[in-house]
Amino acid sequence: MISHEIYQRFGLTDDVIEYAEKVLEDLIPRFSKIDERAERAQLKVIDAMQKARVDAACFAATNGYGYDDVGRDKLEQVYAHIFETEDALVRPQITCGTHALSLALHAVLRPGDELISPVGQPYETLKSVIGITPASNSLSEYGVTYKQIELKADFDFDYDAIRESVSDRTKMMTIQRSKGYQVRPSFSVEKIGELISFIKSIKPDIICMVDNCYGEFVDDLEPSQVGADLTVGSLIKNPGGGLAPMGGYIAGRKDLIDQCAYMLTSPGLGKEVGASLSVLPSFYQGLFMAPTVTASALKGAIFAASLYEDLGFSVLPDKTEDRHDIIQAVTLGSAERVIAFCRGIQAAAPVDAYVTPEPWVMPGYDCKVIMAAGAFVSGSSIELSADAPIREPYAVYFQGGLTWPHAKLGIIKSLQQLVDERLVKLP
Ligand SMILES: *Cc1c(COP(=O)(O)O)cnc(C)c1O
């Protein structure tokens, strides 16, 4: 146990620290399982870097067209090794997760094709990409139709409805692994594999894309290893390890990756262009750190679930469930509690700790939203962060933590804030 003296510098009181330490005692066996998984993932990353013969030349800055950018090309080989795919596109020119997903969809789909989401509604930002929310340059504007199959009441896939929805025009399915900000469980890679096998048994040439955001290195396998044709994510989440300052990746079948590259740069040019400037060292080192960073974030999520479940709050996933992403939802039941929680997280940050987060009206939301983040990389949600729409049921979504001690401090501080404001009583 760490001396209380150092925790007191953050305004933590003995009763809160002791309560938190007691919760932690029960988590030791789970944490050791997470460490074992991180070890396996770390070895996978090192093996991939060795196979691609990564060397100092990979870290050199390139400019202009970026022809013969060895570091960029080898990094894509490293991703392809890790995801066990034919190829990968890993670029700073992919601005975020939404862009990577939009790129993959626009690259593959043609007018008259149909896209299906067999797992209910996709992530908020994809609604404009697909055209569920009308937007210029959406897939819908290009004549791509879209269907969505809702999950069943028990959150299982509606296999019958999926089978019935498939037609000659069905070109692609988009499968979101993480629950994002919905009330449903995140899917295990195994379960995604079953869904993909089912889809391919109906029509083998349907291209299955998995939105892998927040899921990388959480399971032993990635969706690409259970049949996904394209696996897509953001580098300012898990695989960037907190060091990548931007970027996104797409790993998958070579012909599809070529199409994505043609869409990103230009037909004919594809993967051949795209200078990396000086960003590659952070991509490599971030990927190297990603397994243990993800493990830290997972420990934080499990600690938060245990702490708040024991205090009587409803948490998703609960404290004993297997994890398939790094997001933790805690339903606190009132606006005051949500705000106090977020202020606690903010007050534990290495950056911007003196700032007091306030709920504000955000574009795209129908209510005020509060966000807590003291991040080195703006908007990076692999760093310790929390956000919550100020509305029923007053749930806060908590994720990230580049190191376990920071995640731990943030969670204890959130509780301290609730206790100080008399919004929670310790048992
Ligand atoms: C974060 C996220 C995205 C979008 O990523 P951005 O980098 O925010 O654009 C898409 N899907 C899921 C499930 C996500 O968690």
Coordinates of C-alpha atoms and ligand atoms in Angstrom, one line a residue:
M1 CA 0.0 0.0 0.0
I2 CA 1.2 3.5 -0.9
S3 CA 1.6 5.9 2.1
H4 CA -1.4 8.0 2.7
E5 CA 0.8 11.1 2.9
I6 CA 1.4 11.2 -0.9
Y7 CA -2.3 10.7 -1.6
Q8 CA -3.2 13.5 0.8
R9 CA -1.5 15.9 -1.5
F10 CA -4.5 15.2 -3.9
G11 CA -7.0 15.9 -1.1
L12 CA -7.7 12.3 -0.5
T13 CA -8.9 11.4 3.0
D14 CA -8.0 8.3 5.0
D15 CA -11.5 6.8 4.9
V16 CA -11.7 7.1 1.1
I17 CA -8.3 5.7 0.5
E18 CA -8.9 2.7 2.9
Y19 CA -12.2 2.0 1.3
A20 CA -10.6 2.0 -2.2
E21 CA -7.7 -0.2 -1.1
K22 CA -10.2 -2.7 0.3
V23 CA -12.0 -2.9 -3.0
L24 CA -8.7 -3.4 -4.7
E25 CA -7.7 -6.5 -2.6
D26 CA -10.4 -8.6 -4.4
L27 CA -9.2 -7.5 -7.8
I28 CA -5.6 -9.0 -7.6
P29 CA -6.5 -12.3 -9.4
R30 CA -8.3 -10.4 -12.2
F31 CA -5.4 -8.0 -12.6
S32 CA -2.9 -10.8 -12.9
K33 CA -5.0 -12.3 -15.8
I34 CA -4.9 -8.9 -17.5
D35 CA -1.2 -8.7 -17.1
E36 CA -0.8 -12.2 -18.6
R37 CA -2.9 -11.1 -21.6
A38 CA -0.8 -7.9 -22.0
E39 CA 2.3 -10.1 -21.9
R40 CA 1.1 -12.2 -24.8
A41 CA 0.1 -9.1 -26.7
Q42 CA 3.5 -7.5 -26.0
L43 CA 5.3 -10.5 -27.4
K44 CA 3.1 -10.5 -30.5
V45 CA 4.0 -6.8 -31.1
I46 CA 7.7 -7.5 -30.6
D47 CA 7.6 -10.5 -32.9
A48 CA 5.9 -8.4 -35.6
M49 CA 8.5 -5.7 -35.3
Q50 CA 11.3 -8.2 -35.6
K51 CA 9.7 -9.9 -38.6
A52 CA 9.4 -6.6 -40.4
R53 CA 13.1 -5.9 -39.6
V54 CA 12.3 -2.5 -37.9
D55 CA 15.4 -0.5 -37.6
A56 CA 16.5 3.1 -36.9
A57 CA 16.0 4.0 -40.6
C58 CA 12.2 3.6 -39.9
F59 CA 12.2 6.6 -37.7
A60 CA 13.6 9.1 -40.2
A61 CA 11.3 11.9 -41.2
T62 CA 10.1 12.1 -44.8
N63 CA 8.5 14.9 -46.7
G64 CA 7.1 15.8 -50.1
Y65 CA 5.4 12.9 -51.9
G66 CA 6.8 10.4 -49.4
Y67 CA 7.9 7.9 -52.1
D68 CA 9.9 5.1 -50.5
D69 CA 9.0 6.0 -47.0
V70 CA 10.5 2.8 -45.5
G71 CA 9.3 3.5 -42.0
R72 CA 5.7 3.9 -43.2
D73 CA 5.8 0.8 -45.3
K74 CA 7.3 -1.4 -42.5
L75 CA 4.8 -0.1 -40.0
E76 CA 2.0 -1.3 -42.2
Q77 CA 3.7 -4.7 -42.4
V78 CA 3.9 -4.7 -38.6
Y79 CA 0.2 -4.0 -38.3
A80 CA -0.5 -6.7 -40.9
H81 CA 1.5 -9.2 -38.8
I82 CA -0.3 -8.3 -35.6
F83 CA -3.7 -8.5 -37.1
E84 CA -2.8 -11.5 -39.3
T85 CA -4.0 -9.8 -42.5
E86 CA -2.6 -9.5 -46.0
D87 CA -2.0 -5.8 -45.7
A88 CA -2.7 -2.7 -43.7
L89 CA -3.0 1.1 -44.1
V90 CA -1.7 3.0 -41.1
R91 CA -1.4 6.7 -41.8
P92 CA -1.3 10.1 -40.1
Q93 CA -3.4 11.3 -43.1
I94 CA -6.3 9.3 -41.6
T95 CA -7.5 11.9 -39.2
C96 CA -9.5 9.9 -36.7
G97 CA -11.5 6.7 -36.2
T98 CA -14.6 8.1 -38.0
H99 CA -12.4 9.0 -41.0
A100 CA -10.9 5.5 -41.1
L101 CA -14.4 3.9 -41.1
S102 CA -15.7 6.4 -43.7
L103 CA -12.7 5.7 -45.9
A104 CA -13.2 2.0 -45.8
L105 CA -17.0 2.3 -46.6
H106 CA -16.5 4.8 -49.4
A107 CA -13.6 2.8 -50.9
V108 CA -15.6 -0.5 -51.1
L109 CA -19.2 0.6 -51.8
R110 CA -20.5 1.6 -55.2
P111 CA -23.8 3.1 -56.3
G112 CA -26.6 0.5 -56.0
D113 CA -24.8 -1.5 -53.4
E114 CA -26.3 -2.1 -50.0
L115 CA -24.7 -1.8 -46.6
I116 CA -26.1 -3.6 -43.6
S117 CA -25.4 -3.1 -39.9
P118 CA -26.5 -6.4 -38.2
V119 CA -25.8 -5.1 -34.7
G120 CA -28.2 -2.2 -34.4
Q121 CA -27.3 1.5 -34.8
P122 CA -23.7 2.4 -35.5
Y123 CA -21.6 5.0 -33.6
E124 CA -23.0 8.5 -33.6
T125 CA -20.6 10.0 -36.1
L126 CA -21.2 7.2 -38.7
K127 CA -24.8 8.4 -39.1
S128 CA -23.7 11.2 -41.3
V129 CA -21.2 9.0 -43.1
I130 CA -23.9 6.5 -44.0
G131 CA -26.6 9.2 -44.5
I132 CA -28.9 8.0 -41.7
T133 CA -28.6 11.7 -40.8
P134 CA -28.7 13.5 -44.1
A135 CA -25.2 14.9 -45.0
S136 CA -23.4 16.0 -48.1
N137 CA -21.1 13.3 -49.5
S138 CA -22.8 10.6 -47.4
L139 CA -23.0 7.1 -48.8
S140 CA -26.7 7.7 -49.4
E141 CA -25.9 10.6 -51.7
Y142 CA -23.8 8.2 -53.8
G143 CA -26.7 5.8 -54.1
V144 CA -25.7 3.3 -51.5
T145 CA -28.6 2.0 -49.5
Y146 CA -28.5 1.1 -45.8
K147 CA -30.4 -1.4 -43.6
Q148 CA -30.0 -1.9 -39.9
I149 CA -31.0 -5.1 -38.0
E150 CA -31.7 -4.4 -34.3
L151 CA -30.3 -6.7 -31.7
K152 CA -32.8 -8.9 -29.9
A153 CA -34.0 -8.0 -26.4
D154 CA -31.3 -10.1 -24.9
F155 CA -28.7 -8.3 -27.0
D156 CA -28.0 -11.4 -29.2
F157 CA -27.9 -11.1 -32.9
D158 CA -31.2 -11.6 -34.7
Y159 CA -29.9 -14.2 -37.1
D160 CA -33.3 -14.8 -38.8
A161 CA -33.7 -11.1 -39.6
I162 CA -30.1 -10.9 -40.8
R163 CA -30.6 -13.8 -43.2
E164 CA -33.9 -12.2 -44.5
S165 CA -32.2 -8.8 -45.0
V166 CA -29.6 -10.0 -47.4
S167 CA -30.2 -9.4 -51.1
D168 CA -28.2 -9.5 -54.3
R169 CA -27.2 -5.9 -53.6
T170 CA -25.8 -6.6 -50.1
K171 CA -22.1 -5.8 -50.6
M172 CA -20.9 -5.1 -47.1
M173 CA -21.8 -5.5 -43.4
T174 CA -20.5 -3.1 -40.7
I175 CA -20.1 -4.6 -37.2
Q176 CA -19.3 -2.4 -34.2
R177 CA -17.4 -4.3 -31.5
S178 CA -17.6 -1.8 -28.7
K179 CA -20.9 -0.6 -27.3
G180 CA -19.7 3.0 -27.7
Y181 CA -22.3 5.0 -25.9
Q182 CA -25.2 2.6 -26.2
V183 CA -26.7 0.3 -23.6
R184 CA -25.7 -3.0 -24.9
P185 CA -22.7 -5.3 -24.1
S186 CA -19.6 -5.0 -26.2
F187 CA -19.1 -8.1 -28.3
S188 CA -16.3 -10.6 -27.8
V189 CA -14.1 -11.4 -30.8
E190 CA -15.4 -15.0 -30.6
K191 CA -19.0 -13.8 -30.9
I192 CA -18.1 -11.5 -33.8
G193 CA -16.4 -14.5 -35.5
E194 CA -19.7 -16.5 -35.2
L195 CA -21.6 -13.6 -36.7
I196 CA -19.2 -13.3 -39.6
S197 CA -19.3 -17.1 -40.3
F198 CA -23.1 -16.8 -40.4
I199 CA -23.0 -13.9 -42.8
K200 CA -20.5 -15.7 -45.1
S201 CA -22.7 -18.8 -45.0
I202 CA -25.6 -16.7 -46.5
K203 CA -23.5 -15.0 -49.1
P204 CA -19.7 -15.7 -49.1
D205 CA -18.7 -12.5 -50.9
I206 CA -20.2 -10.1 -48.4
I207 CA -17.4 -7.9 -47.1
C208 CA -17.4 -7.8 -43.3
M209 CA -15.9 -4.7 -41.7
V210 CA -15.4 -4.4 -37.9
D211 CA -15.3 -1.1 -36.1
N212 CA -12.6 -2.1 -33.7
C213 CA -12.3 1.2 -31.8
Y214 CA -11.5 0.7 -28.1
G215 CA -11.1 -3.1 -28.6
E216 CA -7.5 -3.6 -29.7
F217 CA -5.4 -5.8 -27.3
V218 CA -8.4 -6.4 -25.0
D219 CA -9.0 -10.0 -26.2
D220 CA -6.3 -12.4 -27.3
L221 CA -7.6 -12.3 -30.9
E222 CA -8.5 -9.4 -33.1
P223 CA -11.6 -9.5 -35.4
S224 CA -9.3 -10.0 -38.4
Q225 CA -8.4 -13.4 -37.0
V226 CA -12.0 -14.6 -37.0
G227 CA -12.9 -13.6 -40.5
A228 CA -13.3 -9.9 -40.7
D229 CA -12.2 -8.6 -44.1
L230 CA -11.5 -5.1 -42.8
T231 CA -10.6 -4.2 -39.2
V232 CA -10.6 -0.5 -38.5
G233 CA -9.6 1.8 -35.7
S234 CA -8.1 5.0 -34.3
L235 CA -4.6 5.6 -33.3
I236 CA -5.6 8.0 -30.5
K237 CA -7.3 5.0 -28.8
N238 CA -5.7 1.7 -27.9
P239 CA -3.2 1.0 -30.7
G240 CA -1.5 4.4 -30.5
G241 CA -0.5 3.6 -26.9
G242 CA -1.1 7.3 -25.9
L243 CA 2.0 8.3 -27.9
A244 CA 0.5 8.6 -31.5
P245 CA -0.6 12.2 -31.8
M246 CA -3.2 11.3 -34.6
G247 CA -4.0 8.7 -37.2
G248 CA -6.0 5.7 -38.0
Y249 CA -5.6 2.2 -39.4
I250 CA -7.3 -0.3 -41.6
A251 CA -6.1 -3.9 -41.7
G252 CA -7.4 -6.5 -44.0
R253 CA -7.5 -8.1 -47.4
K254 CA -5.0 -6.8 -49.9
D255 CA -7.4 -5.9 -52.6
L256 CA -9.6 -4.0 -50.2
I257 CA -6.6 -2.2 -48.6
D258 CA -5.6 -1.1 -52.1
Q259 CA -9.0 0.3 -52.6
C260 CA -8.8 2.2 -49.3
A261 CA -5.4 3.6 -50.3
Y262 CA -6.8 4.7 -53.7
M263 CA -9.6 6.5 -51.8
L264 CA -7.2 8.1 -49.3
T265 CA -4.7 9.4 -51.8
S266 CA -5.7 8.9 -55.4
P267 CA -6.5 6.2 -57.9
G268 CA -3.1 5.0 -59.3
L269 CA -1.1 6.5 -56.5
G270 CA -2.5 4.5 -53.6
K271 CA -0.1 3.5 -50.9
E272 CA 3.0 4.8 -52.8
V273 CA 2.5 8.4 -51.5
G274 CA 2.0 10.1 -48.2
A275 CA 4.9 11.6 -46.3
S276 CA 5.0 10.8 -42.6
L277 CA 7.0 13.9 -41.7
S278 CA 8.3 13.1 -38.2
V279 CA 5.4 11.2 -36.8
L280 CA 6.6 7.6 -37.2
P281 CA 8.6 7.1 -34.0
S282 CA 5.5 7.9 -32.0
F283 CA 3.5 5.4 -34.1
Y284 CA 6.1 2.6 -33.5
Q285 CA 6.7 3.4 -29.8
G286 CA 3.0 3.9 -29.2
L287 CA 2.2 0.5 -30.7
F288 CA 5.0 -1.0 -28.6
M289 CA 3.4 0.5 -25.5
A290 CA -0.2 -0.3 -26.5
P291 CA -0.6 -3.7 -24.8
T292 CA 0.4 -2.5 -21.3
V293 CA -1.4 0.9 -21.8
T294 CA -4.6 -1.0 -22.7
A295 CA -4.0 -3.2 -19.7
S296 CA -3.8 -0.1 -17.4
A297 CA -7.0 1.2 -18.9
L298 CA -8.7 -2.2 -18.3
K299 CA -7.6 -2.3 -14.7
G300 CA -9.0 1.2 -14.3
A301 CA -12.4 0.2 -15.8
I302 CA -12.6 -2.9 -13.6
F303 CA -11.6 -0.9 -10.5
A304 CA -14.3 1.7 -11.2
A305 CA -16.9 -1.0 -11.8
S306 CA -16.1 -2.7 -8.5
L307 CA -15.9 0.5 -6.4
Y308 CA -19.2 1.9 -7.7
E309 CA -21.1 -1.3 -7.8
D310 CA -20.2 -2.0 -4.2
L311 CA -21.6 1.5 -3.4
G312 CA -24.9 0.4 -4.9
F313 CA -24.7 2.1 -8.4
S314 CA -25.5 0.2 -11.6
V315 CA -22.4 -0.3 -13.7
L316 CA -22.0 -1.7 -17.2
P317 CA -20.1 -4.0 -17.6
D318 CA -20.5 -5.2 -14.0
K319 CA -17.5 -5.9 -11.8
T320 CA -17.2 -9.6 -12.7
E321 CA -17.9 -9.6 -16.4
D322 CA -15.4 -10.3 -19.1
R323 CA -14.2 -7.2 -20.9
H324 CA -14.3 -6.6 -24.6
D325 CA -13.4 -2.9 -24.7
I326 CA -12.1 -0.3 -22.2
I327 CA -15.3 1.7 -21.7
Q328 CA -17.0 1.7 -18.3
A329 CA -20.4 3.1 -17.7
V330 CA -21.5 4.1 -14.2
T331 CA -25.1 5.2 -13.7
L332 CA -24.9 7.8 -10.9
G333 CA -28.5 8.8 -11.0
S334 CA -28.2 12.6 -10.7
A335 CA -26.6 15.5 -12.5
E336 CA -24.8 16.6 -9.4
R337 CA -23.1 13.2 -9.0
V338 CA -22.1 13.1 -12.7
I339 CA -20.6 16.5 -12.4
A340 CA -18.7 15.7 -9.2
F341 CA -17.4 12.4 -10.7
C342 CA -16.0 14.3 -13.8
R343 CA -14.5 17.0 -11.6
G344 CA -12.7 14.3 -9.6
I345 CA -11.2 12.7 -12.8
Q346 CA -10.1 16.2 -14.0
A347 CA -8.4 17.0 -10.7
A348 CA -6.3 13.9 -11.0
A349 CA -4.9 14.7 -14.4
P350 CA -1.3 15.6 -15.2
V351 CA -2.5 18.3 -17.6
D352 CA -5.2 20.9 -17.0
A353 CA -5.9 19.7 -13.5
Y354 CA -6.7 23.2 -12.3
V355 CA -9.6 23.4 -14.8
T356 CA -13.2 22.8 -13.6
P357 CA -15.2 21.0 -16.2
E358 CA -18.7 22.4 -16.8
P359 CA -21.7 20.9 -18.8
W360 CA -22.1 22.7 -22.1
V361 CA -24.2 22.4 -25.2
M362 CA -22.4 20.3 -27.8
P363 CA -23.2 20.1 -31.5
G364 CA -24.9 16.8 -32.3
Y365 CA -26.3 16.3 -28.8
D366 CA -29.8 17.1 -27.6
C367 CA -28.7 18.0 -24.0
K368 CA -25.7 19.4 -22.2
V369 CA -22.6 17.2 -22.0
I370 CA -19.8 17.3 -19.5
M371 CA -16.3 16.1 -20.4
A372 CA -13.3 15.5 -18.1
A373 CA -9.9 15.1 -19.7
G374 CA -6.4 16.3 -19.0
A375 CA -4.7 14.8 -22.0
F376 CA -1.3 15.2 -23.6
V377 CA -3.1 14.5 -27.0
S378 CA -6.2 16.5 -27.4
G379 CA -9.3 14.3 -27.4
S380 CA -7.3 11.1 -26.8
S381 CA -9.6 8.7 -25.0
I382 CA -6.9 6.1 -24.3
E383 CA -5.9 8.8 -21.7
L384 CA -7.9 8.9 -18.6
S385 CA -11.2 10.6 -19.4
A386 CA -14.9 10.7 -18.6
D387 CA -17.9 12.2 -20.3
A388 CA -21.6 12.2 -19.7
P389 CA -24.7 13.6 -21.3
I390 CA -26.6 15.5 -18.6
R391 CA -29.8 13.5 -18.9
E392 CA -31.6 10.5 -17.5
P393 CA -30.3 8.0 -16.3
Y394 CA -27.3 10.2 -15.5
A395 CA -24.7 7.7 -16.6
V396 CA -21.0 8.6 -16.9
Y397 CA -18.8 6.9 -19.4
F398 CA -15.3 6.5 -18.2
Q399 CA -12.3 5.2 -20.1
G400 CA -8.5 5.2 -20.5
G401 CA -5.5 5.6 -18.3
L402 CA -2.0 5.4 -19.8
T403 CA -0.7 4.0 -16.5
W404 CA -2.6 2.1 -13.8
P405 CA -1.4 4.4 -10.9
H406 CA -3.0 7.3 -12.8
A407 CA -6.2 5.5 -13.5
K408 CA -6.4 4.4 -9.8
L409 CA -5.8 8.0 -8.6
G410 CA -8.5 9.4 -10.9
I411 CA -11.1 6.9 -9.7
I412 CA -10.3 7.4 -6.0
K413 CA -10.4 11.2 -6.6
S414 CA -13.8 10.9 -8.3
L415 CA -15.1 9.1 -5.2
Q416 CA -13.5 11.7 -2.9
Q417 CA -15.3 14.4 -4.8
L418 CA -18.6 12.7 -4.3
V419 CA -17.9 12.1 -0.6
D420 CA -16.8 15.7 -0.1
E421 CA -20.0 17.0 -1.7
R422 CA -22.0 14.6 0.4
L423 CA -23.4 12.9 -2.7
V424 CA -22.2 9.5 -1.6
K425 CA -21.8 8.0 1.8
L426 CA -19.1 5.3 2.5
P427 CA -20.5 2.2 4.1
Ligands
LIG1 C1 -14.3 6.5 -31.0 C2 -15.1 5.6 -31.8 C3 -15.3 5.9 -33.2 C4 -14.9 7.2 -33.9 O1 -13.6 7.5 -33.6 P1 -13.2 9.1 -33.6 O2 -11.7 8.9 -33.6 O3 -13.8 9.7 -32.4 O4 -13.7 9.6 -34.9 C5 -16.1 5.0 -33.9 N1 -16.6 3.9 -33.3 C6 -16.4 3.6 -32.0 C7 -17.0 2.4 -31.4 C8 -15.7 4.5 -31.2 O5 -15.5 4.2 -29.9

